[in-house]
Amino acid sequence: MRQTQAFMPTMKEIPSEAQIVSHQLMLRAGLIRKLASGVYEFLPLGYIVLKKVEQIIRAEMNAAGAQELLLPALQPRELWEETGRWEIYGAEMMKVIDRNKRYFGLGPTHEEVITDLVRQEVKSYRQLPVILYQFQTKFRDEIRPRFGIMRGREFIMKDGYSFDKDEAGLNINYQKMAQAYKNIFTRCGFDFRMVQAGSGNIGGNLSHEFMALANTGEEAIYYCDACQVTLKAKESEEAQPATVEKQICSKCQKEMQYSRGIEVGHTFNLGTKYSAKMKATFLDEKGESKPYIMGCYGIGVSRIVAAAIEQSHDDHGIIWPRQISPYQVIVLPLDVTNEPVKVGAEDLYTALKNKGVEVLLDDRDERAGVKFKDADLIGIPVKVIISARGLAESRIEIKLRKTGEVFKLNTEEALSKIKELI
RNA sequence: CGGGGCGUAGCGCAAUUGGCUAGCGCGCACGGUUCGGGUCCGUGAGGUUCCCGGUUCAACUCCGGGCGCCCCGACCA
């Protein structure tokens, strides 16, 4: 992509509405813009990142045997009354009325819809298990939307649902999903912890949250460096209300670390909570009618983008983890009015594109400083600098966003170095 | 919903006790200049001062009502 043609508005100043760094940088780097409180537009650069995150999740979900589908956001009231959640969800659910005065909810989650679908099609234990998932815009009329995209009223979620004939089957799928989640968050470049949690509005008796560690997180956890034990701060205080300062690991007796966390994923053991109420049943080996044993697996896709920035930035801007960076490389001709510099950059840009590299060319007639600042702000991991100075000694400069490390190489070496870096 | 803050050009801000043509920086357009970390100079465009009503000779400013946005809390896959 050429920057002269890109819709990529960056800002020098920090909009006063943004308090936390990810929100500030998402606005400044031109990833998002606000339409209303808790409602955001994804601009091209932000949307590329969102799609990269989606692609990682999709790959891992598919690898774990889940199948992607797409369910409606518009959901009839009657379905929600089957589970009683039309009342329970209450004001949190956005509602619309059609021309015949029929009520619909804008889906804040999809247990009812998916259970309705499966109960109509899956009648036998022979058809189980099945895991279905989707990427979808969810609507929740949050009491207080905040921190930009972190807690929005409209956001992108990956929600998956497993249906099993028994608890043993659910446990297997639950483990599979937990492993898929670990793979996903690792690939997203996160420092994260998995922690057992309460299950809130979704229900069931067991759930795990996946927390990306960040001091702006809305949650608080204790985790043990020595072993895997992790717990939510709230629950640890309930267990040991007296000890405020220190939390000792129950397993290895060491002092635990405290951290804030951003909830990027949540898995639930639902059991028969929805299937029972919705009479969603199948016939087992003995011909007996049984409700499906369900699990539910959510990931805040858009929230991941914000969380990644919270974990990876500096004073100059975003530092994208390689796997979700909108571009792998940015080519910076420092003076496009200098013909050799311009041509050199164009040639390199073309060469990289032909090799399948995701490359952004800053072909704007701007000063070097402006280009450096913008490149750092939008956080592309590898900068390739073409200048008269470098050309004079037949050298191309490669500079890494994260470490500032510099390589000065000839064109051929530069191409292979880039290949090695991305 | 309780508490707090804010609303003036795309962004960040200013405008004395109510008083002059509502300014400044950034950004934007044009011209020149400069060219390795947001150059410098000049010219210019851009405003329903959130909305409605009131007080007044006069309202960005005061009063009433409404709307919107942000923060803390409660809440929350």
Short mmCIF file of C-alpha atoms (C1' of nucleotides) in Angstrom, two decimals:
data_model
loop_
_atom_site.label_atom_id
_atom_site.label_comp_id
_atom_site.label_asym_id
_atom_site.label_seq_id
_atom_site.Cartn_x
_atom_site.Cartn_y
_atom_site.Cartn_z
CA MET A 1 0.00 0.00 0.00
CA ARG A 2 1.14 3.49 -0.86
CA GLN A 3 0.65 6.00 1.87
CA THR A 4 -0.35 8.67 -0.66
CA GLN A 5 -3.37 6.53 -1.47
CA ALA A 6 -4.13 5.16 1.96
CA PHE A 7 -6.99 6.33 4.16
CA MET A 8 -4.81 6.51 7.21
CA PRO A 9 -5.39 9.67 9.22
CA THR A 10 -2.83 10.10 11.99
CA MET A 11 -2.88 12.69 14.72
CA LYS A 12 -0.07 14.50 16.42
CA GLU A 13 -2.10 15.47 19.44
CA ILE A 14 -3.89 13.28 21.95
CA PRO A 15 -7.68 13.59 21.82
CA SER A 16 -8.86 14.65 25.26
CA GLU A 17 -11.46 11.90 25.40
CA ALA A 18 -8.87 9.14 25.53
CA GLN A 19 -7.44 8.22 28.92
CA ILE A 20 -5.58 4.99 28.46
CA VAL A 21 -2.66 4.52 26.12
CA SER A 22 -4.24 1.98 23.80
CA HIS A 23 -7.22 4.24 23.23
CA GLN A 24 -4.99 7.24 22.60
CA LEU A 25 -2.77 5.35 20.19
CA MET A 26 -5.65 3.73 18.33
CA LEU A 27 -7.06 7.18 17.66
CA ARG A 28 -3.72 8.79 16.88
CA ALA A 29 -2.57 6.00 14.59
CA GLY A 30 -5.82 6.08 12.67
CA LEU A 31 -7.04 2.62 13.67
CA ILE A 32 -10.43 3.68 14.95
CA ARG A 33 -12.77 6.65 15.22
CA LYS A 34 -15.70 7.10 17.56
CA LEU A 35 -19.26 7.31 16.30
CA ALA A 36 -20.98 7.35 19.70
CA SER A 37 -20.11 6.36 23.24
CA GLY A 38 -18.90 2.78 23.07
CA VAL A 39 -19.41 2.61 19.32
CA TYR A 40 -16.38 2.75 17.06
CA GLU A 41 -15.47 2.62 13.41
CA PHE A 42 -12.54 0.47 12.37
CA LEU A 43 -10.48 2.31 9.78
CA PRO A 44 -8.49 0.38 7.19
CA LEU A 45 -5.33 0.07 9.27
CA GLY A 46 -7.25 -1.08 12.33
CA TYR A 47 -9.35 -3.42 10.26
CA ILE A 48 -6.28 -5.16 8.87
CA VAL A 49 -5.15 -5.86 12.42
CA LEU A 50 -8.61 -7.07 13.37
CA LYS A 51 -8.64 -9.46 10.42
CA LYS A 52 -5.20 -10.76 11.32
CA VAL A 53 -6.38 -11.52 14.83
CA GLU A 54 -9.48 -13.20 13.38
CA GLN A 55 -7.32 -15.29 11.10
CA ILE A 56 -5.20 -16.57 13.98
CA ILE A 57 -8.32 -17.48 15.93
CA ARG A 58 -9.94 -19.11 12.90
CA ALA A 59 -6.89 -21.23 12.19
CA GLU A 60 -6.68 -22.50 15.77
CA MET A 61 -10.40 -23.10 16.08
CA ASN A 62 -10.48 -25.05 12.85
CA ALA A 63 -7.42 -27.02 13.90
CA ALA A 64 -9.27 -27.96 17.08
CA GLY A 65 -12.15 -29.32 15.05
CA ALA A 66 -14.59 -26.43 15.32
CA GLN A 67 -16.64 -25.28 12.34
CA GLU A 68 -17.32 -21.67 11.47
CA LEU A 69 -20.81 -20.36 10.76
CA LEU A 70 -22.61 -17.05 10.98
CA LEU A 71 -25.67 -16.41 13.12
CA PRO A 72 -28.00 -13.41 13.06
CA ALA A 73 -27.57 -10.40 15.30
CA LEU A 74 -31.33 -9.87 15.19
CA GLN A 75 -33.00 -12.32 17.54
CA PRO A 76 -36.70 -12.76 18.27
CA ARG A 77 -37.88 -12.08 21.79
CA GLU A 78 -39.69 -15.41 22.07
CA LEU A 79 -36.43 -17.33 21.88
CA TRP A 80 -35.02 -15.36 24.78
CA GLU A 81 -38.15 -15.90 26.79
CA GLU A 82 -37.57 -19.65 26.61
CA THR A 83 -34.54 -19.26 28.84
CA GLY A 84 -35.92 -16.35 30.82
CA ARG A 85 -33.09 -14.14 29.72
CA TRP A 86 -35.27 -11.54 28.03
CA GLU A 87 -36.00 -10.44 31.60
CA ILE A 88 -32.62 -11.29 33.09
CA TYR A 89 -30.58 -9.46 30.52
CA GLY A 90 -32.96 -6.55 30.77
CA ALA A 91 -31.63 -3.13 29.89
CA GLU A 92 -28.29 -4.58 28.91
CA MET A 93 -29.86 -5.88 25.71
CA MET A 94 -30.47 -3.49 22.86
CA LYS A 95 -33.99 -3.93 21.55
CA VAL A 96 -35.69 -3.11 18.30
CA ILE A 97 -39.27 -3.37 17.13
CA ASP A 98 -40.25 -4.35 13.62
CA ARG A 99 -43.11 -2.89 11.57
CA ASN A 100 -45.51 -5.43 13.00
CA LYS A 101 -44.62 -4.43 16.55
CA ARG A 102 -42.67 -7.60 17.08
CA TYR A 103 -39.73 -7.34 19.51
CA PHE A 104 -36.18 -8.36 18.69
CA GLY A 105 -33.02 -8.18 20.68
CA LEU A 106 -29.66 -7.33 19.15
CA GLY A 107 -27.66 -10.33 20.19
CA PRO A 108 -25.38 -9.72 23.17
CA THR A 109 -24.50 -13.44 22.99
CA HIS A 110 -25.82 -16.42 21.06
CA GLU A 111 -26.63 -19.38 23.31
CA GLU A 112 -30.33 -19.23 22.47
CA VAL A 113 -29.83 -19.00 18.74
CA ILE A 114 -27.21 -21.71 18.47
CA THR A 115 -29.15 -24.04 20.75
CA ASP A 116 -32.27 -23.48 18.69
CA LEU A 117 -30.38 -24.30 15.52
CA VAL A 118 -28.79 -27.44 16.88
CA ARG A 119 -31.96 -28.77 18.53
CA GLN A 120 -33.67 -28.72 15.15
CA GLU A 121 -30.90 -30.60 13.36
CA VAL A 122 -29.15 -32.85 15.85
CA LYS A 123 -31.41 -35.66 17.03
CA SER A 124 -28.98 -38.48 17.70
CA TYR A 125 -25.91 -39.06 19.84
CA ARG A 126 -24.32 -40.23 16.59
CA GLN A 127 -24.25 -36.62 15.42
CA LEU A 128 -22.37 -35.49 18.50
CA PRO A 129 -20.10 -33.90 19.44
CA VAL A 130 -20.17 -30.75 17.39
CA ILE A 131 -18.38 -27.44 17.94
CA LEU A 132 -19.60 -24.37 16.10
CA TYR A 133 -18.25 -20.84 16.21
CA GLN A 134 -18.59 -17.48 14.56
CA PHE A 135 -17.13 -14.00 14.41
CA GLN A 136 -19.84 -11.54 15.05
CA THR A 137 -20.76 -8.09 16.17
CA LYS A 138 -22.28 -8.23 19.63
CA PHE A 139 -24.44 -5.53 21.15
CA ARG A 140 -24.48 -4.83 24.85
CA ASP A 141 -25.87 -1.67 26.30
CA GLU A 142 -23.14 -1.42 28.91
CA ILE A 143 -23.87 0.67 31.97
CA ARG A 144 -20.61 2.41 31.38
CA PRO A 145 -18.72 1.93 28.14
CA ARG A 146 -15.10 2.86 28.58
CA PHE A 147 -11.54 2.98 27.34
CA GLY A 148 -12.44 3.15 23.68
CA ILE A 149 -12.82 -0.22 22.16
CA MET A 150 -11.93 -2.00 25.40
CA ARG A 151 -15.49 -1.98 26.67
CA GLY A 152 -17.78 -0.98 23.85
CA ARG A 153 -21.49 -1.30 23.34
CA GLU A 154 -20.87 -2.84 19.95
CA PHE A 155 -17.86 -5.07 19.50
CA ILE A 156 -16.52 -8.07 17.62
CA MET A 157 -16.53 -11.38 19.40
CA LYS A 158 -15.61 -14.88 18.48
CA ASP A 159 -18.13 -17.09 20.20
CA GLY A 160 -18.03 -20.86 20.03
CA TYR A 161 -20.34 -23.53 21.39
CA SER A 162 -19.79 -27.21 21.93
CA PHE A 163 -22.49 -29.87 22.15
CA ASP A 164 -21.77 -33.22 23.69
CA LYS A 165 -23.70 -36.28 24.69
CA ASP A 166 -22.09 -36.46 28.13
CA GLU A 167 -19.81 -34.76 30.64
CA ALA A 168 -16.80 -36.77 29.52
CA GLY A 169 -17.24 -35.47 25.99
CA LEU A 170 -17.61 -31.90 27.21
CA ASN A 171 -14.46 -32.17 29.25
CA ILE A 172 -12.52 -33.30 26.22
CA ASN A 173 -13.84 -30.42 24.14
CA TYR A 174 -13.33 -27.95 26.95
CA GLN A 175 -9.69 -28.95 27.18
CA LYS A 176 -9.33 -28.70 23.43
CA MET A 177 -10.72 -25.21 23.45
CA ALA A 178 -8.55 -24.17 26.37
CA GLN A 179 -5.52 -25.38 24.47
CA ALA A 180 -6.66 -23.59 21.33
CA TYR A 181 -6.99 -20.42 23.39
CA LYS A 182 -3.49 -20.77 24.74
CA ASN A 183 -2.24 -21.18 21.18
CA ILE A 184 -4.21 -18.16 20.03
CA PHE A 185 -3.03 -15.80 22.75
CA THR A 186 0.53 -16.97 22.37
CA ARG A 187 0.37 -16.29 18.64
CA CYS A 188 -1.06 -12.86 19.35
CA GLY A 189 2.10 -12.16 21.31
CA PHE A 190 0.41 -11.87 24.69
CA ASP A 191 1.77 -12.24 28.18
CA PHE A 192 -1.35 -13.87 29.62
CA ARG A 193 -2.69 -16.08 32.38
CA MET A 194 -5.56 -18.51 32.55
CA VAL A 195 -7.61 -18.18 35.69
CA GLN A 196 -10.62 -19.96 37.08
CA ALA A 197 -13.53 -17.60 37.46
CA GLY A 198 -17.16 -17.13 38.25
CA SER A 199 -19.52 -17.49 35.38
CA GLY A 200 -21.67 -14.38 35.53
CA ASN A 201 -24.69 -14.11 33.35
CA ILE A 202 -23.82 -16.95 31.04
CA GLY A 203 -24.07 -19.58 33.70
CA GLY A 204 -22.78 -23.06 34.21
CA ASN A 205 -20.63 -24.18 37.06
CA LEU A 206 -17.09 -23.77 35.79
CA SER A 207 -15.36 -21.16 33.75
CA HIS A 208 -11.91 -19.85 32.97
CA GLU A 209 -10.85 -16.38 32.01
CA PHE A 210 -7.84 -15.60 29.88
CA MET A 211 -6.19 -12.44 31.09
CA ALA A 212 -3.72 -10.38 29.12
CA LEU A 213 -1.54 -8.76 31.77
CA ALA A 214 -1.70 -4.97 31.65
CA ASN A 215 -1.85 -2.36 34.37
CA THR A 216 -4.92 -0.76 32.80
CA GLY A 217 -6.88 -4.00 32.94
CA GLU A 218 -10.31 -3.99 34.54
CA GLU A 219 -9.60 -7.20 36.43
CA ALA A 220 -7.04 -8.02 39.10
CA ILE A 221 -5.32 -11.36 39.57
CA TYR A 222 -2.61 -13.07 41.57
CA TYR A 223 -0.39 -15.55 39.82
CA CYS A 224 2.48 -17.74 40.86
CA ASP A 225 5.70 -17.58 38.86
CA ALA A 226 6.78 -21.00 40.00
CA CYS A 227 3.69 -22.99 39.09
CA GLN A 228 0.47 -22.50 37.13
CA VAL A 229 -1.70 -21.34 40.01
CA THR A 230 -3.60 -18.16 39.23
CA LEU A 231 -6.59 -16.62 40.91
CA LYS A 232 -8.76 -13.57 40.65
CA ALA A 233 -7.99 -10.97 43.29
CA LYS A 234 -11.65 -10.64 44.29
CA GLU A 235 -11.99 -14.32 45.00
CA SER A 236 -8.69 -14.53 46.82
CA GLU A 237 -9.85 -11.75 49.12
CA GLU A 238 -13.05 -13.60 49.80
CA ALA A 239 -11.01 -16.65 50.70
CA GLN A 240 -8.53 -14.76 52.86
CA PRO A 241 -10.07 -11.43 53.78
CA ALA A 242 -7.46 -10.77 56.48
CA THR A 243 -4.37 -10.80 54.30
CA VAL A 244 -4.47 -7.79 52.07
CA GLU A 245 -0.88 -7.25 51.04
CA LYS A 246 0.47 -10.69 50.31
CA GLN A 247 -1.00 -13.70 48.63
CA ILE A 248 0.76 -16.98 49.14
CA CYS A 249 0.57 -19.70 46.53
CA SER A 250 -1.36 -22.64 47.88
CA LYS A 251 0.79 -25.06 45.92
CA CYS A 252 4.36 -23.93 46.39
CA GLN A 253 3.98 -21.50 49.30
CA LYS A 254 5.72 -18.71 47.43
CA GLU A 255 4.52 -15.16 47.33
CA MET A 256 2.30 -14.59 44.32
CA GLN A 257 2.57 -11.74 41.85
CA TYR A 258 -0.21 -9.22 41.56
CA SER A 259 -1.30 -7.86 38.20
CA ARG A 260 -4.17 -6.17 36.49
CA GLY A 261 -5.53 -8.09 33.56
CA ILE A 262 -7.61 -7.55 30.46
CA GLU A 263 -10.09 -10.33 29.91
CA VAL A 264 -9.51 -11.39 26.33
CA GLY A 265 -11.13 -14.80 26.48
CA HIS A 266 -13.57 -16.74 28.60
CA THR A 267 -14.58 -20.39 28.47
CA PHE A 268 -17.64 -21.83 30.18
CA ASN A 269 -18.83 -25.23 31.12
CA LEU A 270 -22.56 -24.70 30.56
CA GLY A 271 -23.81 -28.19 31.19
CA THR A 272 -27.53 -28.34 30.45
CA LYS A 273 -28.36 -24.80 31.52
CA TYR A 274 -29.70 -23.82 28.11
CA SER A 275 -30.46 -27.16 26.54
CA ALA A 276 -32.73 -28.17 29.41
CA LYS A 277 -34.76 -24.97 29.35
CA MET A 278 -35.02 -25.02 25.60
CA LYS A 279 -35.87 -28.72 25.40
CA ALA A 280 -32.86 -29.20 23.17
CA THR A 281 -32.44 -32.93 23.28
CA PHE A 282 -31.09 -35.94 21.41
CA LEU A 283 -31.62 -39.67 21.72
CA ASP A 284 -28.78 -41.58 23.37
CA GLU A 285 -27.64 -45.15 22.81
CA LYS A 286 -30.55 -46.45 24.86
CA GLY A 287 -33.09 -44.36 23.02
CA GLU A 288 -33.50 -42.01 25.95
CA SER A 289 -34.05 -38.33 25.39
CA LYS A 290 -31.23 -36.21 26.89
CA PRO A 291 -30.35 -32.53 26.82
CA TYR A 292 -27.04 -31.64 25.18
CA ILE A 293 -24.11 -31.00 27.46
CA MET A 294 -22.84 -27.64 26.33
CA GLY A 295 -19.75 -25.51 26.53
CA CYS A 296 -19.29 -21.92 25.42
CA TYR A 297 -16.09 -20.19 24.40
CA GLY A 298 -15.71 -16.47 23.86
CA ILE A 299 -12.91 -14.25 22.70
CA GLY A 300 -13.07 -10.47 22.56
CA VAL A 301 -11.61 -10.03 19.11
CA SER A 302 -11.68 -6.26 18.97
CA ARG A 303 -10.56 -6.06 22.57
CA ILE A 304 -7.48 -8.09 21.66
CA VAL A 305 -6.35 -5.27 19.40
CA ALA A 306 -6.49 -2.79 22.29
CA ALA A 307 -4.91 -5.26 24.71
CA ALA A 308 -2.02 -5.88 22.33
CA ILE A 309 -1.28 -2.16 22.29
CA GLU A 310 -1.51 -1.93 26.07
CA GLN A 311 1.15 -4.60 26.26
CA SER A 312 3.35 -3.33 23.48
CA HIS A 313 4.02 0.38 22.98
CA ASP A 314 6.47 3.10 23.91
CA ASP A 315 6.51 6.91 23.98
CA HIS A 316 6.58 7.02 20.18
CA GLY A 317 3.61 4.81 19.54
CA ILE A 318 2.49 1.26 18.94
CA ILE A 319 4.95 -1.62 18.66
CA TRP A 320 3.01 -4.37 16.90
CA PRO A 321 3.80 -7.98 17.62
CA ARG A 322 4.85 -9.39 14.24
CA GLN A 323 1.90 -11.75 13.94
CA ILE A 324 -0.76 -9.07 14.04
CA SER A 325 1.05 -6.08 12.59
CA PRO A 326 -0.98 -4.48 9.79
CA TYR A 327 2.18 -4.45 7.63
CA GLN A 328 5.38 -6.37 8.01
CA VAL A 329 7.60 -3.66 6.56
CA ILE A 330 7.44 0.06 5.91
CA VAL A 331 9.67 1.56 3.24
CA LEU A 332 10.68 5.16 3.88
CA PRO A 333 12.16 7.16 1.03
CA LEU A 334 13.34 10.18 2.98
CA ASP A 335 13.05 12.55 0.04
CA VAL A 336 10.75 11.67 -2.84
CA THR A 337 11.90 14.72 -4.81
CA ASN A 338 15.30 13.08 -5.06
CA GLU A 339 14.91 10.86 -8.11
CA PRO A 340 17.39 8.09 -7.20
CA VAL A 341 15.89 7.87 -3.72
CA LYS A 342 12.37 7.71 -5.11
CA VAL A 343 13.25 5.10 -7.72
CA GLY A 344 15.25 3.07 -5.23
CA ALA A 345 12.31 2.97 -2.83
CA GLU A 346 9.83 2.12 -5.60
CA ASP A 347 12.03 -0.74 -6.78
CA LEU A 348 12.40 -2.13 -3.30
CA TYR A 349 8.68 -1.77 -2.68
CA THR A 350 7.90 -3.71 -5.85
CA ALA A 351 10.50 -6.35 -5.08
CA LEU A 352 9.10 -6.91 -1.60
CA LYS A 353 5.53 -7.04 -2.84
CA ASN A 354 6.51 -9.59 -5.45
CA LYS A 355 7.97 -11.71 -2.70
CA GLY A 356 4.65 -11.61 -0.90
CA VAL A 357 5.80 -9.25 1.82
CA GLU A 358 3.11 -7.01 3.34
CA VAL A 359 4.69 -3.65 2.75
CA LEU A 360 3.71 -0.05 3.19
CA LEU A 361 5.47 2.62 1.13
CA ASP A 362 5.57 6.13 2.54
CA ASP A 363 5.68 7.86 -0.83
CA ARG A 364 4.39 11.14 0.58
CA ASP A 365 6.33 14.32 -0.09
CA GLU A 366 7.05 14.84 3.58
CA ARG A 367 10.16 15.49 5.55
CA ALA A 368 12.08 12.64 7.10
CA GLY A 369 10.98 13.55 10.60
CA VAL A 370 7.30 13.33 9.73
CA LYS A 371 7.77 9.92 8.16
CA PHE A 372 9.74 8.57 11.09
CA LYS A 373 7.18 9.83 13.55
CA ASP A 374 4.26 8.33 11.67
CA ALA A 375 6.05 5.04 11.08
CA ASP A 376 6.79 4.75 14.78
CA LEU A 377 3.27 5.79 15.72
CA ILE A 378 1.61 3.11 13.60
CA GLY A 379 4.16 0.64 14.86
CA ILE A 380 5.35 -1.31 11.82
CA PRO A 381 8.05 -3.69 13.12
CA VAL A 382 10.58 -3.16 10.32
CA LYS A 383 11.50 0.21 8.83
CA VAL A 384 13.49 0.28 5.61
CA ILE A 385 15.08 3.66 5.02
CA ILE A 386 16.13 4.84 1.59
CA SER A 387 18.07 8.08 1.57
CA ALA A 388 20.54 10.00 -0.57
CA ARG A 389 23.07 9.47 2.17
CA GLY A 390 22.63 5.72 2.12
CA LEU A 391 22.54 5.53 -1.66
CA ALA A 392 25.86 7.35 -1.85
CA GLU A 393 27.49 4.36 -0.22
CA SER A 394 25.13 1.83 -1.81
CA ARG A 395 23.53 1.05 1.48
CA ILE A 396 19.96 0.53 2.57
CA GLU A 397 19.17 0.97 6.24
CA ILE A 398 16.93 -1.38 8.15
CA LYS A 399 15.77 -0.24 11.56
CA LEU A 400 13.73 -2.30 14.00
CA ARG A 401 10.84 -0.58 15.70
CA LYS A 402 11.12 -2.46 18.95
CA THR A 403 14.83 -2.36 19.67
CA GLY A 404 16.04 0.44 17.45
CA GLU A 405 18.62 -1.97 16.08
CA VAL A 406 20.07 -0.85 12.73
CA PHE A 407 21.43 -2.80 9.79
CA LYS A 408 23.14 -1.13 6.85
CA LEU A 409 23.21 -3.43 3.88
CA ASN A 410 23.32 -3.52 0.11
CA THR A 411 20.08 -4.22 -1.71
CA GLU A 412 20.56 -7.93 -2.04
CA GLU A 413 21.55 -8.38 1.59
CA ALA A 414 18.71 -6.15 2.66
CA LEU A 415 16.13 -8.28 0.90
CA SER A 416 17.29 -11.44 2.57
CA LYS A 417 17.61 -9.68 5.92
CA ILE A 418 14.01 -8.50 5.67
CA LYS A 419 12.91 -12.01 4.81
CA GLU A 420 14.72 -13.20 7.91
CA LEU A 421 13.19 -10.54 10.15
CA ILE A 422 9.54 -10.90 9.26
"C1'" C B 1 -28.03 4.95 38.40
"C1'" G B 2 -24.87 7.90 42.49
"C1'" G B 3 -20.49 11.23 42.48
"C1'" G B 4 -17.10 14.44 39.59
"C1'" G B 5 -15.48 16.97 35.07
"C1'" C B 6 -16.27 18.83 30.27
"C1'" G B 7 -18.85 20.76 25.55
"C1'" U B 8 -15.76 27.29 21.40
"C1'" A B 9 -12.90 25.40 13.54
"C1'" G B 10 -10.77 18.42 11.99
"C1'" C B 11 -7.37 18.07 16.86
"C1'" G B 12 -5.36 20.66 21.40
"C1'" C B 13 -6.71 25.08 23.81
"C1'" A B 14 -7.78 30.81 24.97
"C1'" A B 15 -11.42 34.78 25.26
"C1'" U B 16 -11.18 40.01 32.37
"C1'" U B 17 -16.63 42.16 36.16
"C1'" G B 18 -21.67 40.25 30.54
"C1'" G B 19 -19.06 44.64 25.97
"C1'" C B 20 -15.12 45.66 20.13
"C1'" U B 21 -14.95 41.79 13.76
"C1'" A B 22 -14.69 34.99 18.96
"C1'" G B 23 -8.59 34.29 19.00
"C1'" C B 24 -3.81 31.01 19.28
"C1'" G B 25 -1.08 26.44 18.04
"C1'" C B 26 -1.40 22.06 15.10
"C1'" G B 27 -3.74 20.28 10.80
"C1'" C B 28 -5.78 21.76 5.79
"C1'" A B 29 -5.18 24.82 0.66
"C1'" C B 30 -1.74 27.89 -2.21
"C1'" G B 31 3.36 30.10 -2.94
"C1'" G B 32 8.36 30.08 -1.49
"C1'" U B 33 12.11 27.65 1.49
"C1'" U B 34 14.16 23.30 3.60
"C1'" C B 35 15.25 17.97 3.14
"C1'" G B 36 17.91 11.88 8.43
"C1'" G B 37 13.41 12.49 13.77
"C1'" G B 38 6.64 16.36 13.36
"C1'" U B 39 11.70 22.79 8.83
"C1'" C B 40 10.98 28.06 8.36
"C1'" C B 41 8.29 32.34 6.11
"C1'" G B 42 4.00 34.34 3.79
"C1'" U B 43 -1.15 34.15 2.08
"C1'" G B 44 -5.85 31.83 2.67
"C1'" A B 45 -10.19 28.70 3.70
"C1'" G B 46 -12.65 26.86 7.80
"C1'" G B 47 -17.39 28.68 13.54
"C1'" U B 48 -25.34 27.72 14.42
"C1'" U B 49 -19.40 29.07 20.69
"C1'" C B 50 -23.86 21.40 21.80
"C1'" C B 51 -29.47 22.49 21.50
"C1'" C B 52 -34.02 25.11 23.21
"C1'" G B 53 -35.90 28.94 26.12
"C1'" G B 54 -35.15 33.18 29.43
"C1'" U B 55 -32.73 37.83 31.59
"C1'" U B 56 -30.32 42.21 29.23
"C1'" C B 57 -29.15 47.93 25.32
"C1'" A B 58 -25.71 43.73 24.75
"C1'" A B 59 -24.77 36.54 26.13
"C1'" C B 60 -19.14 32.17 24.51
"C1'" U B 61 -19.92 34.52 29.38
"C1'" C B 62 -25.71 34.91 33.66
"C1'" C B 63 -30.44 31.73 34.70
"C1'" G B 64 -33.77 27.33 33.54
"C1'" G B 65 -34.39 22.90 30.84
"C1'" G B 66 -32.50 19.27 27.54
"C1'" C B 67 -28.69 16.49 24.85
"C1'" G B 68 -23.81 14.63 24.31
"C1'" C B 69 -18.80 13.10 25.92
"C1'" C B 70 -15.10 11.60 29.69
"C1'" C B 71 -13.59 9.82 34.67
"C1'" C B 72 -14.60 7.14 39.68
"C1'" G B 73 -18.13 3.66 41.72
"C1'" A B 74 -21.89 0.04 41.36
"C1'" C B 75 -22.36 -3.33 37.08
"C1'" C B 76 -20.18 -6.59 33.43
"C1'" A B 77 -18.73 -13.62 28.73
#
